[in-house]
Amino acid sequence: MPTVAEQLRVARETQNLPISRVAEATNIKTDYLRALESGHYETFSAPIYVKGFVRTYATHLRLKVPELLAQLEADLAQSKKFTAAPPLTSGSKNPIDFAALQLSKVNWQVALPILGILVLLVGIVWGINACRSRATEDPLSRLGKGIYQPAGSGGESLPLPTNPAPRR
């Protein structure tokens, strides 16, 4: 039984259609059409593109699309590139990824009100403790000495001027 690529190429050649005309009619690049006709499915980044292009190409050539797609599934299963799904993330994990994952699991509609209530309770307890400590504290304990002391002298006497001021 011929492969999907051979069936597409033979059908196009029997209808005497140049690949450029098929490309214009299907809006598929000629490079992609050549890749489909030669069986080079690795050109495409994902199997969904291969299936979509084959479906469009087969419909344009008036081939039996369901049978062709079933055979294409078998061909793609043998391909190394399209056998397993590609990983969605890189293999390296760090603490930020772990923290982001854990935070994404939190139900924030419940967590935020609870967090707000806790902050409010902590504020109330702190305020009550501050009021109690002020009530039992001596109000004058925070004041310094009440005597003025200039920096240069002890404050017992004032220096006399050496030049008396002129009298009038």
PDB file of C-alpha atoms in Angstrom, residues 40-119:
ATOM      1  CA  HIS A  40       9.447  14.694   5.534  1.00  0.00           C
ATOM      2  CA  TYR A  41       7.063  15.368   8.396  1.00  0.00           C
ATOM      3  CA  GLU A  42       9.912  16.580  10.615  1.00  0.00           C
ATOM      4  CA  THR A  43       9.649  19.909   8.776  1.00  0.00           C
ATOM      5  CA  PHE A  44       6.543  20.676  10.811  1.00  0.00           C
ATOM      6  CA  SER A  45       6.680  21.642  14.466  1.00  0.00           C
ATOM      7  CA  ALA A  46       3.687  19.558  15.574  1.00  0.00           C
ATOM      8  CA  PRO A  47       1.603  16.694  14.186  1.00  0.00           C
ATOM      9  CA  ILE A  48      -1.518  18.850  14.177  1.00  0.00           C
ATOM     10  CA  TYR A  49      -0.015  20.926  11.366  1.00  0.00           C
ATOM     11  CA  VAL A  50       0.761  17.806   9.347  1.00  0.00           C
ATOM     12  CA  LYS A  51      -2.799  16.541   9.784  1.00  0.00           C
ATOM     13  CA  GLY A  52      -4.342  19.881   8.886  1.00  0.00           C
ATOM     14  CA  PHE A  53      -2.216  20.357   5.777  1.00  0.00           C
ATOM     15  CA  VAL A  54      -2.831  16.769   4.630  1.00  0.00           C
ATOM     16  CA  ARG A  55      -6.576  17.226   5.153  1.00  0.00           C
ATOM     17  CA  THR A  56      -6.584  20.451   3.119  1.00  0.00           C
ATOM     18  CA  TYR A  57      -4.343  18.996   0.413  1.00  0.00           C
ATOM     19  CA  ALA A  58      -6.365  15.762   0.151  1.00  0.00           C
ATOM     20  CA  THR A  59      -9.641  17.681  -0.010  1.00  0.00           C
ATOM     21  CA  HIS A  60      -8.262  19.818  -2.838  1.00  0.00           C
ATOM     22  CA  LEU A  61      -7.154  16.691  -4.735  1.00  0.00           C
ATOM     23  CA  ARG A  62     -10.548  15.014  -4.027  1.00  0.00           C
ATOM     24  CA  LEU A  63      -9.054  12.061  -2.169  1.00  0.00           C
ATOM     25  CA  LYS A  64     -10.692  10.033   0.611  1.00  0.00           C
ATOM     26  CA  VAL A  65      -9.743  12.158   3.599  1.00  0.00           C
ATOM     27  CA  PRO A  66     -10.694   9.838   6.533  1.00  0.00           C
ATOM     28  CA  GLU A  67      -8.745   6.887   5.113  1.00  0.00           C
ATOM     29  CA  LEU A  68      -5.767   9.097   4.326  1.00  0.00           C
ATOM     30  CA  LEU A  69      -5.760  10.580   7.845  1.00  0.00           C
ATOM     31  CA  ALA A  70      -5.957   7.112   9.418  1.00  0.00           C
ATOM     32  CA  GLN A  71      -2.941   6.042   7.399  1.00  0.00           C
ATOM     33  CA  LEU A  72      -1.186   9.312   8.328  1.00  0.00           C
ATOM     34  CA  GLU A  73      -1.706   8.511  12.027  1.00  0.00           C
ATOM     35  CA  ALA A  74       0.115   5.222  11.502  1.00  0.00           C
ATOM     36  CA  ASP A  75       2.943   6.987   9.647  1.00  0.00           C
ATOM     37  CA  LEU A  76       3.302   9.619  12.365  1.00  0.00           C
ATOM     38  CA  ALA A  77       3.360   6.942  15.076  1.00  0.00           C
ATOM     39  CA  GLN A  78       6.503   5.513  13.457  1.00  0.00           C
ATOM     40  CA  SER A  79       8.189   8.929  13.394  1.00  0.00           C
ATOM     41  CA  LYS A  80      10.580   9.577  16.295  1.00  0.00           C
ATOM     42  CA  LYS A  81       9.691  13.254  16.536  1.00  0.00           C
ATOM     43  CA  PHE A  82       5.940  12.824  16.913  1.00  0.00           C
ATOM     44  CA  THR A  83       5.721   9.672  19.058  1.00  0.00           C
ATOM     45  CA  ALA A  84       5.745  11.416  22.447  1.00  0.00           C
ATOM     46  CA  ALA A  85       4.329  14.762  23.420  1.00  0.00           C
ATOM     47  CA  PRO A  86       6.989  17.406  24.026  1.00  0.00           C
ATOM     48  CA  PRO A  87       7.463  18.516  27.636  1.00  0.00           C
ATOM     49  CA  LEU A  88       5.557  21.648  28.553  1.00  0.00           C
ATOM     50  CA  THR A  89       8.277  22.997  30.845  1.00  0.00           C
ATOM     51  CA  SER A  90      12.004  22.695  31.152  1.00  0.00           C
ATOM     52  CA  GLY A  91      13.353  20.036  33.489  1.00  0.00           C
ATOM     53  CA  SER A  92      15.036  22.436  35.895  1.00  0.00           C
ATOM     54  CA  LYS A  93      13.049  23.397  38.977  1.00  0.00           C
ATOM     55  CA  ASN A  94      14.055  26.052  41.467  1.00  0.00           C
ATOM     56  CA  PRO A  95      12.573  27.332  44.753  1.00  0.00           C
ATOM     57  CA  ILE A  96      10.726  30.127  42.968  1.00  0.00           C
ATOM     58  CA  ASP A  97       8.914  27.586  40.785  1.00  0.00           C
ATOM     59  CA  PHE A  98       7.966  25.599  43.881  1.00  0.00           C
ATOM     60  CA  ALA A  99       6.711  28.706  45.691  1.00  0.00           C
ATOM     61  CA  ALA A 100       4.731  29.830  42.647  1.00  0.00           C
ATOM     62  CA  LEU A 101       3.145  26.399  42.378  1.00  0.00           C
ATOM     63  CA  GLN A 102       2.152  26.388  46.046  1.00  0.00           C
ATOM     64  CA  LEU A 103       0.754  29.924  45.823  1.00  0.00           C
ATOM     65  CA  SER A 104      -1.274  28.985  42.758  1.00  0.00           C
ATOM     66  CA  LYS A 105      -2.991  26.261  44.784  1.00  0.00           C
ATOM     67  CA  VAL A 106      -4.229  28.740  47.410  1.00  0.00           C
ATOM     68  CA  ASN A 107      -7.899  29.737  47.308  1.00  0.00           C
ATOM     69  CA  TRP A 108      -7.375  33.493  47.582  1.00  0.00           C
ATOM     70  CA  GLN A 109     -11.086  34.256  48.066  1.00  0.00           C
ATOM     71  CA  VAL A 110     -10.837  32.489  51.416  1.00  0.00           C
ATOM     72  CA  ALA A 111      -7.196  33.210  52.283  1.00  0.00           C
ATOM     73  CA  LEU A 112      -7.270  37.004  51.896  1.00  0.00           C
ATOM     74  CA  PRO A 113     -10.168  37.627  54.321  1.00  0.00           C
ATOM     75  CA  ILE A 114      -8.574  35.274  56.859  1.00  0.00           C
ATOM     76  CA  LEU A 115      -5.232  37.042  56.445  1.00  0.00           C
ATOM     77  CA  GLY A 116      -6.956  40.425  56.865  1.00  0.00           C
ATOM     78  CA  ILE A 117      -8.668  39.284  60.064  1.00  0.00           C
ATOM     79  CA  LEU A 118      -5.342  38.000  61.447  1.00  0.00           C
ATOM     80  CA  VAL A 119      -3.614  41.315  60.689  1.00  0.00           C
TER      81      VAL A 119
END
